[in-house]
XYZ file of N, CA, C and O in Angstrom:
812
model
N -6.253 -48.627 61.597
C -5.739 -49.194 62.696
C -7.183 -48.407 63.434
O -7.058 -49.312 64.955
N -7.696 -47.560 63.815
C -8.929 -47.120 64.864
C -9.741 -48.329 64.706
O -10.800 -48.935 65.591
N -10.127 -49.096 62.945
C -10.994 -49.971 62.887
C -10.704 -51.385 63.498
O -11.114 -52.365 64.301
N -9.439 -51.387 63.557
C -8.760 -53.021 64.378
C -9.163 -52.608 65.856
O -8.876 -53.831 66.448
N -8.782 -51.775 66.265
C -8.653 -51.051 67.779
C -10.271 -51.377 67.983
O -10.606 -51.874 69.358
N -11.538 -51.664 66.802
C -12.899 -51.574 67.493
C -13.368 -50.206 67.843
O -14.480 -50.384 68.424
N -12.522 -48.815 67.697
C -13.309 -47.729 67.813
C -13.964 -47.632 67.655
O -15.223 -46.815 67.592
N -14.246 -47.472 65.681
C -14.841 -47.196 64.673
C -15.468 -48.282 63.754
O -14.419 -49.542 63.471
N -16.692 -48.397 63.499
C -17.161 -49.664 62.777
C -17.027 -50.815 63.476
O -16.395 -51.100 64.430
N -16.913 -51.919 62.709
C -16.724 -53.552 63.412
C -15.125 -53.900 62.659
O -14.947 -53.596 61.509
N -14.646 -54.256 63.330
C -13.184 -55.216 63.536
C -13.478 -55.975 62.219
O -13.964 -57.142 61.950
N -12.826 -55.711 61.038
C -12.308 -56.835 59.584
C -11.328 -57.332 59.716
O -10.412 -56.849 60.059
N -11.154 -58.428 59.653
C -9.811 -59.391 59.411
C -9.750 -58.992 57.686
O -10.597 -59.543 57.149
N -8.857 -58.710 57.761
C -7.779 -58.372 56.489
C -7.444 -59.846 56.245
O -6.358 -59.930 56.721
N -7.351 -60.115 54.739
C -7.039 -61.037 53.839
C -5.519 -60.520 53.732
O -5.076 -59.409 53.558
N -4.805 -61.583 52.955
C -2.936 -60.916 53.129
C -3.297 -60.354 51.340
O -2.659 -59.222 51.291
N -4.108 -61.029 50.593
C -4.518 -60.209 49.437
C -5.055 -58.982 49.352
O -4.788 -58.339 48.745
N -6.057 -59.252 50.025
C -6.567 -57.977 50.428
C -5.983 -56.686 50.875
O -5.644 -55.377 50.062
N -4.889 -57.088 51.864
C -4.090 -56.013 52.222
C -2.998 -55.905 51.508
O -2.224 -54.287 51.240
N -2.452 -56.463 50.278
C -1.647 -56.119 49.357
C -2.163 -55.476 48.746
O -1.774 -54.394 47.852
N -3.508 -55.257 47.921
C -4.246 -55.050 46.755
C -4.297 -53.337 47.455
O -4.100 -52.525 46.568
N -4.532 -53.245 48.671
C -4.974 -51.675 49.293
C -3.403 -51.251 49.063
O -3.894 -50.216 49.093
N -2.283 -51.931 49.649
C -1.167 -51.229 49.808
C -0.879 -50.715 48.627
O -0.087 -49.908 48.350
N -0.878 -51.516 47.361
C -0.251 -51.240 46.052
C -1.478 -50.010 45.489
O -0.721 -48.784 45.173
N -2.476 -49.937 45.897
C -3.653 -49.065 45.317
C -3.420 -47.509 46.252
O -3.215 -46.408 45.528
N -2.797 -47.878 47.572
C -2.558 -46.629 48.152
C -1.058 -45.980 47.482
O -0.899 -44.490 47.843
N -0.051 -46.831 47.468
C 0.804 -46.229 46.853
C 1.058 -45.631 45.897
O 1.569 -44.520 45.313
N 0.014 -46.005 44.818
C -0.204 -45.759 43.500
C -0.983 -44.095 43.143
O -0.219 -42.983 42.787
N -1.898 -44.155 44.550
C -2.238 -43.048 44.642
C -1.630 -41.476 45.619
O -1.567 -40.659 44.414
N -0.512 -42.304 46.047
C 0.027 -41.544 46.562
C 1.340 -40.850 45.745
O 1.540 -39.695 45.817
N 2.105 -41.761 44.319
C 2.808 -41.582 43.815
C 2.289 -40.184 42.788
O 2.615 -39.265 42.056
N 0.676 -40.534 42.241
C -0.344 -39.804 41.700
C -0.170 -38.191 42.007
O 0.175 -37.313 41.529
N -0.600 -38.206 43.267
C -0.780 -37.144 43.840
C 0.434 -36.408 44.026
O 0.723 -35.016 44.008
N 1.669 -36.715 44.203
C 3.067 -36.031 44.179
C 3.272 -35.856 43.263
O 4.123 -34.400 42.701
N 2.822 -37.066 42.131
C 3.454 -36.116 40.833
C 2.764 -35.142 39.772
O 3.004 -34.260 39.201
N 1.438 -34.907 40.310
C 0.616 -33.889 39.687
C 1.261 -32.299 40.220
O 1.220 -31.422 39.366
N 1.593 -32.016 41.456
C 1.974 -30.656 41.219
C 3.896 -30.453 40.728
O 3.808 -29.244 40.126
N 4.440 -31.539 40.812
C 5.909 -31.376 39.676
C 5.070 -31.436 38.386
O 5.988 -30.701 37.624
N 4.213 -32.225 37.910
C 3.840 -31.894 36.858
C 3.598 -30.649 36.252
O 3.512 -29.907 35.069
N 2.631 -29.928 36.869
C 2.228 -28.774 37.094
C 2.847 -27.714 37.090
O 3.081 -26.392 36.276
N 4.208 -27.876 37.851
C 5.005 -26.524 37.760
C 5.894 -26.816 36.767
O 5.839 -25.917 36.338
N 6.099 -28.160 35.737
C 6.935 -28.283 35.135
C 6.399 -27.270 33.911
O 7.012 -26.749 32.858
N 5.000 -27.996 33.747
C 4.070 -26.910 32.561
C 3.989 -25.330 32.924
O 4.026 -24.485 31.658
N 4.052 -24.956 33.891
C 4.341 -23.649 34.352
C 5.513 -22.921 33.992
O 5.512 -22.248 33.479
N 6.490 -23.686 34.185
C 8.092 -23.504 33.598
C 7.974 -22.983 32.350
O 8.270 -22.097 31.910
N 7.665 -24.108 31.521
C 7.267 -23.894 29.936
C 6.735 -23.083 29.410
O 7.100 -21.852 28.928
N 5.634 -22.763 30.154
C 4.434 -21.928 29.456
C 5.122 -20.328 30.015
O 4.919 -19.298 29.248
N 5.705 -20.158 30.872
C 6.284 -19.020 31.385
C 7.956 -18.919 30.142
O 8.066 -17.414 30.039
N 9.031 -19.667 30.014
C 9.479 -19.163 29.247
C 8.893 -18.803 27.778
O 9.385 -17.968 26.857
N 8.083 -19.653 27.350
C 7.103 -19.211 26.403
C 6.741 -18.086 25.926
O 7.104 -16.962 25.510
N 5.932 -17.480 27.505
C 5.565 -15.862 27.341
C 6.729 -14.991 27.454
O 6.797 -13.989 26.621
N 8.110 -15.395 28.312
C 9.326 -14.454 28.322
C 9.847 -14.177 26.731
O 9.918 -13.494 25.995
N 9.973 -15.863 26.008
C 10.318 -15.270 24.703
C 9.301 -14.363 23.676
O 9.841 -14.139 22.705
N 7.949 -14.854 23.531
C 7.213 -13.935 23.335
C 7.040 -12.367 23.337
O 6.967 -11.531 22.552
N 7.382 -12.124 24.475
C 7.163 -10.777 25.297
C 8.746 -10.410 24.383
O 8.775 -8.989 24.051
N 10.245 -11.100 24.665
C 11.502 -10.228 23.997
C 11.354 -10.109 22.590
O 11.677 -8.919 22.301
N 10.484 -10.966 21.932
C 10.516 -10.826 20.402
C 9.484 -9.753 20.030
O 10.024 -8.804 18.965
N 8.841 -9.216 20.957
C 7.733 -8.309 20.209
C 8.359 -6.879 20.821
O 8.467 -5.619 20.232
N 9.050 -7.022 22.071
C 10.163 -5.753 22.358
C 11.025 -5.886 21.344
O 10.662 -4.320 20.901
N 11.550 -6.495 20.724
C 12.535 -6.361 19.541
C 11.869 -5.819 18.273
O 12.437 -5.060 17.772
N 10.623 -6.264 17.955
C 9.852 -6.048 16.975
C 9.662 -4.581 17.126
O 9.577 -3.613 16.143
N 8.908 -4.325 18.165
C 8.658 -2.788 18.465
C 9.794 -1.999 18.852
O 9.737 -0.509 17.880
N 10.842 -2.415 18.771
C 12.269 -1.400 19.129
C 12.844 -1.121 17.258
O 13.056 0.003 16.649
N 12.619 -2.401 16.239
C 12.782 -2.231 15.111
C 11.720 -1.286 14.587
O 11.837 -0.192 13.685
N 10.938 -1.536 14.452
C 9.626 -0.245 14.236
C 9.940 1.212 14.418
O 9.587 1.568 13.870
N 10.228 1.045 15.616
C 10.649 2.773 15.946
C 11.512 3.366 15.543
O 11.555 4.468 14.780
N 12.488 2.328 15.271
C 14.117 2.642 14.136
C 13.669 2.689 13.399
O 14.062 3.979 12.436
N 12.795 2.142 12.657
C 12.438 2.800 11.460
C 11.591 4.029 10.623
O 11.743 4.541 10.293
N 10.576 3.932 11.858
C 9.965 5.146 11.947
C 10.664 6.329 12.042
O 10.373 7.559 11.366
N 11.428 6.452 13.003
C 12.043 7.669 13.304
C 13.186 8.073 11.951
O 13.500 8.781 11.541
N 13.738 6.720 11.430
C 14.504 6.720 10.177
C 13.952 7.688 9.092
O 14.452 8.253 8.029
N 12.549 7.169 8.853
C 11.666 7.333 7.512
C 11.478 8.827 7.822
O 11.221 9.801 6.992
N 11.054 9.358 9.386
C 10.693 10.475 9.384
C 11.944 11.534 8.677
O 11.473 12.653 9.134
N 13.034 11.212 9.939
C 14.355 12.092 9.510
C 14.615 12.427 7.979
O 15.120 13.169 7.469
N 14.252 11.198 7.232
C 14.499 11.245 5.629
C 13.046 12.276 5.218
O 13.733 13.049 4.423
N 12.260 11.691 5.494
C 10.843 12.973 4.751
C 11.390 14.478 4.985
O 11.984 15.405 4.761
N 11.702 14.678 6.623
C 12.086 16.067 7.589
C 13.306 16.402 6.036
O 13.180 17.734 6.012
N 14.596 15.927 6.003
C 15.463 16.406 5.524
C 15.155 16.509 3.888
O 15.607 17.644 3.450
N 14.397 15.744 3.224
C 14.153 15.933 2.009
C 13.286 17.120 1.753
O 13.730 17.907 0.877
N 12.347 17.043 2.446
C 11.422 18.483 2.595
C 12.386 19.555 2.850
O 12.214 21.164 2.042
N 13.298 19.691 4.018
C 14.183 20.847 4.121
C 14.785 21.345 2.503
O 15.175 22.226 2.248
N 15.428 20.086 2.053
C 16.026 20.582 0.779
C 15.237 20.858 -0.089
O 15.763 21.873 -1.272
N 14.147 20.217 -0.378
C 12.949 20.996 -1.446
C 12.696 22.570 -1.275
O 12.647 23.179 -1.776
N 12.962 22.945 0.022
C 12.245 24.243 0.318
C 13.550 24.994 -0.109
O 13.018 26.154 -0.358
N 14.514 25.115 -0.189
C 15.643 25.770 -0.121
C 15.841 25.961 -1.912
O 15.418 27.362 -1.919
N 15.477 25.227 -2.726
C 15.846 25.783 -4.340
C 14.342 26.690 -4.292
O 13.926 27.094 -5.645
N 12.942 26.474 -3.918
C 11.736 26.352 -4.003
C 12.038 27.921 -3.711
O 11.004 28.477 -4.199
N 12.296 27.873 -2.556
C 12.234 29.519 -2.514
C 13.153 30.447 -3.146
O 12.729 31.631 -3.941
N 14.211 29.811 -4.011
C 15.168 30.429 -5.248
C 13.892 30.648 -6.243
O 14.069 31.794 -6.805
N 13.200 29.742 -6.426
C 12.801 29.504 -7.597
C 11.382 31.131 -7.560
O 10.969 31.255 -8.049
N 10.929 30.583 -6.745
C 9.573 31.647 -6.342
C 10.733 33.581 -6.021
O 9.724 34.217 -6.647
N 11.611 33.298 -5.352
C 12.408 34.722 -5.058
C 12.520 35.331 -7.136
O 12.494 36.128 -7.449
N 12.962 34.489 -7.590
C 13.582 34.820 -9.252
C 12.278 35.011 -9.758
O 11.700 36.162 -10.319
N 11.159 34.008 -9.686
C 9.533 34.267 -10.597
C 9.056 35.591 -10.251
O 8.815 36.549 -10.890
N 9.196 35.788 -8.807
C 8.622 37.287 -8.192
C 9.497 38.909 -9.232
O 8.826 39.903 -9.680
N 10.927 38.491 -9.417
C 11.704 39.573 -9.916
C 11.718 39.317 -11.463
O 11.403 40.811 -11.764
N 11.420 38.341 -12.034
C 10.945 38.694 -13.406
C 9.645 39.363 -13.687
O 8.962 39.808 -14.266
N 8.548 38.561 -12.657
C 7.511 39.325 -12.206
C 7.000 40.834 -12.553
O 6.896 41.451 -13.231
N 7.980 41.244 -11.488
C 8.232 42.765 -11.569
C 9.090 43.692 -12.929
O 8.704 44.614 -13.392
N 9.701 42.900 -13.440
C 10.658 42.969 -14.619
C 9.777 43.434 -15.729
O 9.759 44.133 -16.509
N 8.725 42.082 -16.040
C 8.135 42.351 -17.285
C 6.843 42.837 -17.302
O 5.500 42.089 -17.499
N 6.479 43.640 -16.251
C 4.834 43.991 -15.943
C 4.646 44.375 -17.737
O 3.204 44.354 -17.720
N 5.220 45.114 -18.058
C 5.020 45.673 -19.291
C 4.628 44.705 -20.326
O 4.468 45.238 -21.855
N 4.702 43.362 -20.177
C 4.319 42.099 -21.465
C 3.450 41.284 -20.560
O 3.870 40.343 -19.839
N 2.005 41.547 -21.356
C 1.345 40.518 -20.951
C 1.592 39.305 -21.142
O 1.117 38.185 -20.135
N 1.587 38.761 -22.242
C 2.466 37.121 -22.599
C 3.266 36.604 -21.514
O 3.043 35.629 -20.873
N 4.447 37.421 -20.849
C 5.584 36.760 -20.585
C 5.000 36.543 -19.243
O 5.164 36.278 -18.401
N 4.053 38.078 -18.453
C 3.688 38.173 -17.589
C 2.356 37.333 -16.923
O 2.309 36.128 -15.820
N 1.663 36.350 -17.989
C 1.009 35.386 -17.974
C 1.649 34.186 -17.468
O 1.447 33.265 -16.740
N 2.712 34.118 -18.337
C 3.404 32.499 -17.951
C 4.575 32.697 -16.635
O 3.977 31.478 -15.749
N 4.837 34.102 -16.395
C 5.217 33.766 -14.728
C 4.166 33.771 -13.927
O 4.758 33.651 -12.990
N 2.620 34.344 -14.230
C 1.964 34.030 -13.019
C 1.583 32.737 -12.790
O 1.647 32.145 -11.682
N 1.712 31.925 -14.017
C 1.685 30.161 -13.773
C 2.467 29.414 -13.101
O 2.263 28.788 -12.287
N 3.610 30.128 -13.618
C 4.814 29.519 -12.576
C 4.897 30.053 -11.046
O 5.280 28.891 -10.469
N 4.510 31.071 -10.596
C 4.085 31.830 -9.443
C 3.447 30.679 -9.107
O 3.315 30.139 -7.617
N 1.994 30.693 -9.302
C 1.033 29.824 -8.781
C 1.360 28.465 -8.644
O 1.298 27.705 -7.592
N 2.134 27.754 -9.466
C 2.610 26.360 -9.391
C 3.763 26.305 -8.126
O 3.834 25.233 -7.577
N 4.485 27.173 -8.124
C 5.704 27.014 -7.338
C 5.057 27.325 -5.689
O 5.494 26.587 -4.529
N 4.100 28.256 -5.834
C 3.228 28.368 -4.433
C 2.505 27.056 -4.057
O 2.316 26.739 -3.040
N 2.069 26.480 -5.030
C 1.448 25.037 -4.282
C 2.443 23.779 -4.563
O 1.883 23.262 -3.514
N 3.243 24.031 -5.438
C 3.998 22.799 -4.809
C 4.748 23.229 -3.422
O 5.358 22.112 -2.224
N 4.852 24.519 -3.059
C 5.650 25.006 -1.818
C 4.792 24.478 -0.308
O 4.605 24.107 0.720
N 3.060 25.017 -0.925
C 2.468 24.130 0.474
C 2.141 22.446 0.345
O 2.435 22.132 1.141
N 2.274 21.700 -1.088
C 2.865 20.126 -0.959
C 3.848 20.166 0.411
O 3.802 18.924 0.966
N 5.102 20.673 -0.040
C 6.517 20.489 0.668
C 5.885 20.690 2.131
O 6.154 19.753 3.300
N 5.190 22.068 2.383
C 4.790 21.862 4.032
C 3.903 21.103 4.427
O 4.189 20.275 5.555
N 3.146 20.294 3.851
C 2.625 19.489 4.079
C 3.294 18.226 3.973
O 3.243 17.439 5.733
N 4.492 17.970 3.941
C 5.194 16.455 3.984
C 6.095 17.206 5.064
O 6.072 16.154 6.181
N 6.330 18.172 5.565
C 7.248 18.991 7.193
C 5.650 18.741 8.196
O 6.088 18.215 9.588
N 4.278 18.105 7.748
C 3.607 18.041 8.326
C 3.200 16.534 8.916
O 2.009 16.159 9.082
N 4.447 15.669 8.582
C 4.069 14.055 8.341
C 4.012 13.883 9.785
O 2.643 12.922 9.642
N 3.819 13.857 10.406
C 4.155 13.733 11.717
C 2.508 14.021 12.233
O 1.658 12.893 12.622
N 1.812 14.913 11.950
C 0.513 15.313 11.844
C -0.582 14.001 11.284
O -1.351 13.425 11.271
N -0.137 13.798 9.928
C -0.520 13.152 8.926
C -0.271 11.824 9.508
O -1.179 10.502 9.647
N 0.547 11.288 10.037
C 1.024 9.903 10.626
C 0.329 9.630 12.060
O -0.275 8.563 11.972
N 0.002 10.775 12.724
C -1.362 10.534 14.035
C -2.300 10.374 12.952
O -3.601 10.387 14.478
N -2.967 11.165 11.783
C -4.168 11.478 11.701
C -4.794 12.699 12.264
O -5.955 12.821 12.051
N -3.859 13.472 12.637
C -4.504 15.153 13.131
C -3.631 15.940 12.646
O -3.039 17.059 12.942
N -4.446 15.796 11.090
C -3.594 17.164 10.157
C -4.325 18.488 10.316
O -5.648 18.581 10.583
N -3.746 19.768 11.143
C -4.356 20.472 11.321
C -4.899 21.413 10.286
O -4.000 21.461 9.197
N -5.570 22.250 10.596
C -6.331 22.940 9.430
C -6.504 24.687 9.779
O -6.625 24.712 11.294
N -5.929 25.394 8.876
C -5.899 26.710 9.666
C -6.696 27.688 8.252
O -6.401 27.757 7.546
N -7.719 28.093 9.217
C -8.910 28.419 8.925
C -8.788 29.941 8.204
O -7.997 30.833 9.206
N -8.771 30.739 7.183
C -8.629 32.445 6.754
C -9.737 32.340 5.909
O -10.503 31.795 5.365
N -10.485 33.413 6.165
C -11.147 33.932 4.868
C -10.687 34.362 3.603
O -9.642 35.570 3.698
N -11.136 34.177 2.900
C -10.248 34.576 1.475
C -12.307 34.164 0.659
O -13.028 34.198 0.316
N -11.381 34.911 -1.153
C -12.372 35.039 -2.009
C -12.757 33.656 -2.688
O -11.401 33.416 -3.251
N -13.724 33.012 -2.671
C -13.616 31.505 -3.321
C -13.523 31.747 -4.841
O -12.680 30.853 -5.094
N -14.050 32.402 -5.662
C -14.091 32.524 -6.713
C -12.324 32.806 -7.532
O -11.905 32.029 -8.271
N -11.924 33.487 -6.621
C -10.482 33.811 -7.200
C -9.823 32.356 -7.087
O -8.795 32.371 -7.582
N -9.690 31.996 -5.763
C -8.368 30.200 -5.546
C -9.650 29.468 -6.654
O -8.754 28.791 -7.011
N -10.505 29.508 -7.097
C -11.045 28.118 -7.616
C -10.541 28.650 -9.117
O -10.121 27.675 -9.584
N -10.519 30.067 -9.472
C -9.451 30.156 -10.622
C -8.035 29.918 -10.419
O -7.548 29.528 -11.603
N -7.560 30.426 -9.400
C -7.009 29.955 -9.295
C -5.932 28.518 -9.479
O -4.791 28.243 -10.110
N -6.801 27.559 -8.899
C -6.629 25.711 -9.162
C -6.843 26.034 -10.655
O -5.990 24.946 -10.990
N -7.702 26.627 -11.372
C -8.003 26.426 -12.706
C -6.801 26.696 -13.384
O -6.365 25.788 -14.161
N -6.122 27.753 -13.112
C -4.908 28.010 -13.748
C -3.572 27.232 -13.856
O -3.142 27.186 -14.780
N -3.903 26.254 -12.767
C -2.665 25.843 -12.718
C -2.343 24.725 -13.637
O -1.666 24.229 -14.120
N -3.766 24.673 -14.327
C -3.161 23.236 -15.256
C -4.108 23.420 -17.073
O -4.129 22.865 -17.668
N -4.600 25.380 -16.751
C -4.594 25.900 -18.109
C -3.634 25.286 -19.176
O -3.907 25.248 -20.481
N -2.798 25.696 -18.891
C -1.503 25.764 -20.007
C -0.961 24.226 -20.047
O -0.815 24.009 -21.272
N -1.278 23.539 -19.223
C -1.201 22.135 -20.071
C -1.740 21.328 -20.840
O -1.520 20.457 -21.871
N -3.270 21.779 -20.568
C -3.726 21.310 -21.453
C -4.441 22.115 -22.392
O -5.459 21.753 -23.679
N -3.733 23.212 -22.785
C -4.354 23.877 -24.041
C -4.159 23.348 -25.274
O -4.783 23.723 -26.096
N -2.644 22.818 -25.598
C -2.264 22.165 -26.827
C -3.254 20.946 -26.827
O -3.459 20.150 -28.604
N -3.884 20.286 -25.967
C -4.556 18.815 -26.406
C -6.016 19.095 -26.856
O -6.668 20.228 -26.992
N -6.479 18.084 -27.066
C -7.902 17.855 -27.696
C -9.128 17.914 -26.753
O -10.160 18.276 -26.525
N -8.929 18.476 -25.153
C -9.674 18.475 -23.884
C -10.319 19.941 -23.840
O -9.388 20.325 -24.034
N -11.494 20.021 -23.625
C -12.445 20.408 -23.503
C -12.241 21.146 -22.023
O -12.542 20.606 -21.466
N -11.715 22.012 -21.261
C -11.318 22.684 -20.063
C -11.638 24.173 -20.144
O -11.157 25.213 -20.461
N -12.500 24.197 -19.343
C -13.235 25.726 -18.667
C -13.447 25.595 -17.501
O -13.913 24.570 -16.630
N -13.896 26.605 -17.096
C -13.888 26.732 -15.240
C -14.871 27.846 -15.098
O -15.390 29.223 -15.904
N -16.227 27.288 -14.919
C -17.663 27.687 -14.889
C -17.815 27.719 -13.518
O -18.268 26.624 -12.610
N -18.125 28.937 -12.900
C -18.557 28.690 -11.203
C -20.048 29.328 -11.190
O -20.001 30.663 -11.771
N -20.673 28.598 -10.349
C -22.390 29.305 -10.660
C -22.241 30.134 -9.889
O -21.769 30.865 -9.140
N -23.673 31.002 -9.889
C -24.191 32.224 -9.316
C -24.180 32.337 -8.213
O -23.953 33.304 -7.562
N -25.016 31.155 -7.528
C -24.975 31.147 -6.013
C -24.221 30.372 -5.177
O -23.760 30.545 -4.192
N -22.935 30.584 -6.017
C -21.590 29.993 -5.036
C -21.445 31.601 -4.233
O -20.987 32.634 -4.784
N -21.201 31.210 -2.833
C -20.583 32.564 -2.313
C -19.505 32.761 -2.552
O -18.166 32.268 -2.807
N -19.299 34.113 -2.338
C -17.819 34.796 -2.931
C -16.557 34.784 -1.431
O -15.929 34.397 -1.961
N -17.656 35.211 -0.406
C -16.272 34.779 0.473
C -16.505 33.690 1.327
O -17.899 33.159 1.805
N -15.418 32.831 1.673
C -15.797 31.431 2.866
C -14.327 31.770 4.100
O -13.693 32.236 3.319
N -14.287 30.974 5.105
C -13.978 30.973 5.970
C -13.759 29.689 5.736
O -14.137 28.771 6.598
N -12.340 29.171 5.659
C -11.604 27.564 5.577
C -10.511 27.850 5.292
O -9.560 28.793 5.265
N -9.883 26.444 5.195
C -8.166 26.635 4.769
C -8.199 26.664 3.692
O -8.603 25.496 2.408
N -7.406 27.415 2.955
C -7.110 28.055 1.216
C -6.462 26.927 0.917
O -6.427 26.297 -0.497
N -5.546 26.518 1.426
C -4.369 25.418 0.821
C -4.994 24.387 0.353
O -4.500 23.636 -0.266
N -5.719 23.924 1.617
C -6.417 22.378 1.761
C -7.571 22.328 0.406
O -7.504 21.856 -0.421
N -8.281 23.733 0.563
C -9.102 23.649 -0.823
C -8.710 23.786 -1.785
O -8.802 22.694 -2.965
N -7.241 24.258 -2.311
C -6.810 24.147 -3.613
C -6.390 22.635 -3.888
O -6.052 22.427 -4.947
N -5.752 22.142 -2.945
C -5.160 20.684 -3.133
C -6.268 19.787 -3.297
O -6.028 18.737 -4.425
N -7.321 19.888 -2.968
C -9.167 19.069 -3.245
C -9.158 19.580 -5.057
O -9.702 18.683 -5.968
N -9.516 20.748 -5.598
C -9.382 21.249 -6.838
C -8.329 20.647 -7.937
O -8.439 20.171 -8.514
N -7.045 20.565 -7.163
C -6.103 20.669 -7.897
C -6.261 18.578 -7.777
O -5.500 17.684 -9.279
N -6.368 17.917 -7.250
C -6.602 16.765 -7.241
C -7.940 15.879 -8.502
O -7.829 14.988 -9.145
N -8.811 16.866 -8.214
C -9.828 16.782 -8.695
C -9.984 16.985 -10.541
O -9.905 15.946 -10.858
N -8.865 18.031 -10.127
C -8.516 18.101 -11.927
C -7.535 16.971 -12.432
O -7.767 16.832 -13.497
N -6.556 16.905 -11.685
C -5.730 15.616 -12.292
C -6.636 14.384 -12.517
O -6.510 13.488 -13.412
N -7.491 14.327 -11.769
C -8.540 12.800 -12.158
C -9.114 12.772 -13.323
O -9.180 12.006 -14.059
N -9.629 13.950 -13.455
C -10.253 14.708 -14.724
C -9.386 14.377 -15.647
O -9.544 14.075 -16.483
N -8.472 14.592 -15.509
C -7.563 14.784 -16.620
C -6.939 13.125 -17.041
O -6.495 13.110 -18.123
N -6.319 12.611 -16.003
C -6.186 11.245 -16.880
C -7.375 10.642 -17.072
O -6.811 9.807 -18.101
N -8.416 10.991 -16.512
C -9.710 10.248 -17.465
C -10.058 10.554 -18.541
O -9.945 9.922 -19.732
């Protein structure tokens, strides 16, 4: 209109075909510019709905995993406590028998092995009770001062009876330069020694 009025540029005489073409062009561009926000809004809604569904699925999956984890911890805790009751009874009866057969070296040796095995099994049961620490990777160690050679022989004796009748040569030899007293977790050390012996026995 400003061009037609001569305010800017030179006045141009528009033909009918040119005016129609321009009208079509402007209408198409206007419709396109109007459609872009609508399409963007629809795409945003679809993306938001998909994100919400994915989030809901993750929340449901997390709840299922938490429930499974709680059930597993409860099961392990229950089993561990159930195992402790008979183990305490076994250790008690073994102590009574040990006191009764002090004058019988052969029987006393067998009872000592049973007592050591029961103590080791009780340690394993206590470790199961510490499952929450194992699950988070923060298993605590309880350092104590003890005689190393005695502990090594203790772990050795747990398997000596099992291999007495076999063809495997089984002996415990502690080097002279091994320190007598150490400060560490005795139960963990016994577990390591027992696991090493199990591996050698299977080989």
